[in-house]
One Martini backbone bead per residue (centre of mass of N, CA, C, O) as a GRO file, in nm:
protein
  218
    1MET     BB    1   0.095   0.036   0.023
    2THR     BB    2   0.051   0.379  -0.070
    3ASP     BB    3   0.159   0.693   0.046
    4PHE     BB    4  -0.013   0.974  -0.133
    5SER     BB    5  -0.078   1.187   0.053
    6LEU     BB    6  -0.150   1.515   0.118
    7THR     BB    7   0.068   1.719   0.313
    8LEU     BB    8  -0.020   1.981   0.525
    9PRO     BB    9  -0.002   2.233   0.699
   10LYS     BB   10  -0.226   2.324   0.933
   11ARG     BB   11  -0.246   2.632   0.848
   12TRP     BB   12  -0.343   2.539   0.539
   13GLN     BB   13  -0.600   2.362   0.546
   14PRO     BB   14  -0.837   2.564   0.549
   15ALA     BB   15  -0.755   2.699   0.280
   16SER     BB   16  -0.782   2.442   0.102
   17VAL     BB   17  -1.086   2.413   0.138
   18TRP     BB   18  -1.168   2.691   0.019
   19LEU     BB   19  -1.031   2.640  -0.253
   20LEU     BB   20  -1.217   2.408  -0.331
   21TYR     BB   21  -1.475   2.571  -0.346
   22VAL     BB   22  -1.384   2.768  -0.562
   23ALA     BB   23  -1.305   2.559  -0.779
   24GLY     BB   24  -1.588   2.406  -0.778
   25LEU     BB   25  -1.753   2.683  -0.878
   26LEU     BB   26  -1.632   2.773  -1.152
   27PRO     BB   27  -1.799   2.617  -1.365
   28ALA     BB   28  -2.068   2.756  -1.297
   29ALA     BB   29  -1.974   3.047  -1.351
   30TRP     BB   30  -1.897   3.004  -1.649
   31TYR     BB   31  -2.181   2.908  -1.748
   32PHE     BB   32  -2.330   3.159  -1.660
   33TYR     BB   33  -2.180   3.345  -1.847
   34LEU     BB   34  -2.254   3.203  -2.111
   35GLY     BB   35  -2.561   3.242  -2.073
   36ALA     BB   36  -2.547   3.564  -2.053
   37THR     BB   37  -2.381   3.553  -2.359
   38ASP     BB   38  -2.486   3.336  -2.561
   39GLY     BB   39  -2.286   3.045  -2.516
   40LEU     BB   40  -2.509   2.769  -2.521
   41GLY     BB   41  -2.672   2.781  -2.768
   42ALA     BB   42  -2.992   2.678  -2.864
   43ASP     BB   43  -3.016   2.527  -2.553
   44PRO     BB   44  -2.931   2.663  -2.265
   45VAL     BB   45  -3.095   2.522  -2.044
   46LYS     BB   46  -3.016   2.227  -2.103
   47THR     BB   47  -2.712   2.268  -2.094
   48PHE     BB   48  -2.695   2.373  -1.801
   49GLU     BB   49  -2.843   2.141  -1.665
   50LEU     BB   50  -2.648   1.915  -1.753
   51PHE     BB   51  -2.386   2.033  -1.642
   52LEU     BB   52  -2.472   2.032  -1.341
   53GLY     BB   53  -2.530   1.726  -1.323
   54ILE     BB   54  -2.244   1.626  -1.391
   55TRP     BB   55  -2.101   1.768  -1.151
   56ALA     BB   56  -2.258   1.622  -0.934
   57ILE     BB   57  -2.152   1.341  -1.005
   58ARG     BB   58  -1.852   1.399  -0.968
   59PHE     BB   59  -1.869   1.478  -0.663
   60LEU     BB   60  -1.994   1.215  -0.571
   61ILE     BB   61  -1.761   1.031  -0.653
   62LEU     BB   62  -1.541   1.172  -0.486
   63THR     BB   63  -1.674   1.128  -0.213
   64LEU     BB   64  -1.690   0.807  -0.230
   65ALA     BB   65  -1.365   0.771  -0.288
   66ILE     BB   66  -1.214   0.832  -0.023
   67SER     BB   67  -1.223   0.560   0.135
   68PRO     BB   68  -1.106   0.365  -0.081
   69ALA     BB   69  -0.837   0.521  -0.113
   70ARG     BB   70  -0.747   0.465   0.177
   71ASP     BB   71  -0.779   0.152   0.194
   72LEU     BB   72  -0.615   0.074  -0.084
   73PHE     BB   73  -0.375   0.332  -0.099
   74GLY     BB   74  -0.342   0.558   0.141
   75TRP     BB   75  -0.528   0.802   0.063
   76ASN     BB   76  -0.561   1.099   0.264
   77TYR     BB   77  -0.882   1.297   0.215
   78LEU     BB   78  -1.092   1.352   0.451
   79ARG     BB   79  -1.090   1.670   0.476
   80TYR     BB   80  -1.260   1.681   0.178
   81ARG     BB   81  -1.535   1.530   0.190
   82ARG     BB   82  -1.733   1.746   0.284
   83SER     BB   83  -1.685   1.948   0.053
   84LEU     BB   84  -1.768   1.759  -0.177
   85GLY     BB   85  -2.057   1.711  -0.074
   86VAL     BB   86  -2.146   2.010  -0.085
   87LEU     BB   87  -2.091   2.050  -0.385
   88CYS     BB   88  -2.293   1.845  -0.478
   89PHE     BB   89  -2.537   1.992  -0.361
   90TYR     BB   90  -2.509   2.255  -0.517
   91TYR     BB   91  -2.545   2.124  -0.801
   92VAL     BB   92  -2.818   1.999  -0.749
   93ALA     BB   93  -2.963   2.263  -0.676
   94MET     BB   94  -2.904   2.404  -0.946
   95HIS     BB   95  -3.033   2.194  -1.127
   96PHE     BB   96  -3.316   2.224  -1.001
   97THR     BB   97  -3.353   2.530  -1.047
   98VAL     BB   98  -3.341   2.526  -1.353
   99TYR     BB   99  -3.578   2.336  -1.389
  100MET     BB  100  -3.796   2.503  -1.233
  101VAL     BB  101  -3.749   2.797  -1.356
  102LEU     BB  102  -3.658   2.762  -1.670
  103ASP     BB  103  -3.820   2.502  -1.759
  104GLN     BB  104  -4.107   2.518  -1.564
  105ALA     BB  105  -4.185   2.803  -1.436
  106LEU     BB  106  -4.307   2.709  -1.151
  107ILE     BB  107  -4.495   2.465  -1.247
  108ILE     BB  108  -4.620   2.215  -1.068
  109GLN     BB  109  -4.791   2.051  -1.270
  110ALA     BB  110  -4.560   2.012  -1.472
  111VAL     BB  111  -4.384   1.848  -1.281
  112ILE     BB  112  -4.579   1.618  -1.226
  113ASP     BB  113  -4.610   1.532  -1.522
  114ASP     BB  114  -4.306   1.473  -1.560
  115VAL     BB  115  -4.283   1.247  -1.350
  116VAL     BB  116  -4.491   1.056  -1.481
  117LYS     BB  117  -4.351   1.048  -1.769
  118ARG     BB  118  -4.049   1.075  -1.609
  119PRO     BB  119  -3.901   0.881  -1.373
  120PHE     BB  120  -3.611   1.006  -1.346
  121ILE     BB  121  -3.709   1.252  -1.182
  122MET     BB  122  -3.782   1.101  -0.925
  123PHE     BB  123  -3.490   1.021  -0.857
  124GLY     BB  124  -3.386   1.309  -0.837
  125MET     BB  125  -3.574   1.402  -0.608
  126ALA     BB  126  -3.483   1.191  -0.403
  127GLY     BB  127  -3.186   1.273  -0.392
  128LEU     BB  128  -3.234   1.562  -0.293
  129THR     BB  129  -3.392   1.499  -0.034
  130LEU     BB  130  -3.150   1.330   0.096
  131LEU     BB  131  -2.934   1.564   0.084
  132ILE     BB  132  -3.034   1.781   0.277
  133PRO     BB  133  -2.961   1.654   0.561
  134LEU     BB  134  -2.660   1.625   0.491
  135ALA     BB  135  -2.597   1.926   0.449
  136LEU     BB  136  -2.709   2.032   0.730
  137THR     BB  137  -2.493   1.813   0.886
  138SER     BB  138  -2.212   1.945   0.762
  139ASN     BB  139  -2.103   1.978   1.079
  140ASN     BB  140  -1.969   1.989   1.392
  141CYS     BB  141  -2.227   2.025   1.556
  142SER     BB  142  -2.380   1.775   1.443
  143ILE     BB  143  -2.173   1.563   1.521
  144ARG     BB  144  -2.196   1.609   1.828
  145ARG     BB  145  -2.511   1.574   1.861
  146LEU     BB  146  -2.546   1.287   1.704
  147GLY     BB  147  -2.310   1.110   1.670
  148ALA     BB  148  -2.378   0.799   1.563
  149ASN     BB  149  -2.620   0.910   1.389
  150TRP     BB  150  -2.452   1.052   1.176
  151VAL     BB  151  -2.345   0.801   1.033
  152ARG     BB  152  -2.620   0.682   0.961
  153LEU     BB  153  -2.726   0.920   0.797
  154HIS     BB  154  -2.472   0.926   0.585
  155ARG     BB  155  -2.553   0.651   0.442
  156LEU     BB  156  -2.754   0.782   0.234
  157VAL     BB  157  -2.549   0.836   0.003
  158TYR     BB  158  -2.601   0.555  -0.139
  159ILE     BB  159  -2.888   0.621  -0.226
  160VAL     BB  160  -2.816   0.871  -0.381
  161ALA     BB  161  -2.635   0.723  -0.585
  162ALA     BB  162  -2.859   0.546  -0.702
  163CYS     BB  163  -3.038   0.780  -0.795
  164GLY     BB  164  -2.823   0.916  -0.974
  165ALA     BB  165  -2.777   0.681  -1.169
  166LEU     BB  166  -3.071   0.659  -1.270
  167HIS     BB  167  -3.109   0.948  -1.362
  168PHE     BB  168  -2.871   0.948  -1.566
  169ALA     BB  169  -2.942   0.688  -1.735
  170LEU     BB  170  -3.263   0.778  -1.797
  171SER     BB  171  -3.219   1.070  -1.946
  172THR     BB  172  -3.152   0.874  -2.190
  173LYS     BB  173  -3.174   0.655  -2.461
  174VAL     BB  174  -2.854   0.696  -2.500
  175LEU     BB  175  -2.556   0.576  -2.398
  176GLY     BB  176  -2.262   0.705  -2.322
  177LEU     BB  177  -1.945   0.688  -2.220
  178GLU     BB  178  -1.972   0.879  -1.978
  179GLN     BB  179  -2.213   0.736  -1.848
  180TYR     BB  180  -2.082   0.461  -1.810
  181ILE     BB  181  -1.860   0.558  -1.624
  182TYR     BB  182  -2.029   0.690  -1.396
  183VAL     BB  183  -2.219   0.453  -1.336
  184GLY     BB  184  -1.996   0.245  -1.282
  185LEU     BB  185  -1.867   0.394  -1.042
  186LEU     BB  186  -2.116   0.397  -0.861
  187ILE     BB  187  -2.153   0.093  -0.844
  188LEU     BB  188  -1.875   0.027  -0.724
  189LEU     BB  189  -1.906   0.203  -0.467
  190ILE     BB  190  -2.155   0.057  -0.357
  191LEU     BB  191  -2.028  -0.226  -0.345
  192TYR     BB  192  -1.798  -0.152  -0.157
  193ARG     BB  193  -1.979  -0.066   0.082
  194SER     BB  194  -2.108  -0.352   0.110
  195TRP     BB  195  -1.827  -0.510   0.151
  196ARG     BB  196  -1.673  -0.377   0.389
  197PRO     BB  197  -1.812  -0.504   0.645
  198ILE     BB  198  -1.741  -0.796   0.567
  199ALA     BB  199  -1.434  -0.764   0.568
  200ARG     BB  200  -1.410  -0.670   0.862
  201SER     BB  201  -1.538  -0.919   0.992
  202ARG     BB  202  -1.332  -1.122   0.884
  203LYS     BB  203  -1.083  -0.988   1.011
  204ARG     BB  204  -1.175  -1.019   1.306
  205GLY     BB  205  -1.210  -1.327   1.299
  206GLN     BB  206  -0.915  -1.388   1.224
  207ALA     BB  207  -0.789  -1.251   1.472
  208ARG     BB  208  -0.923  -1.436   1.683
  209GLN     BB  209  -0.807  -1.701   1.578
  210ASP     BB  210  -0.508  -1.622   1.610
  211SER     BB  211  -0.525  -1.569   1.914
  212ARG     BB  212  -0.614  -1.856   1.997
  213ALA     BB  213  -0.377  -2.006   1.867
  214ALA     BB  214  -0.156  -1.866   2.032
  215ALA     BB  215  -0.262  -1.949   2.313
  216THR     BB  216  -0.247  -2.256   2.265
  217ALA     BB  217   0.059  -2.272   2.195
  218ALA     BB  218   0.142  -2.147   2.481
   0.00000   0.00000   0.00000
């Protein structure tokens, strides 16, 4: 296992987190500028909406990849996991806002009809709904107050990932290479999370057996 994690002096770590927020929001700012200057083509609303959704998926993948990267490769970026998760929520919220305001003009009945006609939107709505409590509790105060329940609550991110994968995969009739890659990564990360507790249980069981064997030999 290779320790490839980036180690910064403690005084720089808070700044690096804020720098991540700034860098993470730059793509949205750039596309907002393009939209304001008629630079998004013939269907700017759909283009902007899709762009925000893709970046939400990217940040979701990065968030879920933090623990496997540490377990498998020793890359310790846990300090950035919360920021990546919040950035994912920001992009999902912006994606939803563009859909509601610019695409559906805040007409609730039109949204309901769209959900009935296109079930992938239902999965997107479900993912957003589950993300809201995760975003609201992504702070030190909530971690202290919720204790072990905070960990249980944030396991919902894997249901969010499943909803995101379905929403992304069903949003088009023909899957492109990019969609296959992102959906495949989400599936792998969900499977890894399902396998992780089993692997840990087996490791603890093996450790107990080794301990009993050593005690018997002594």
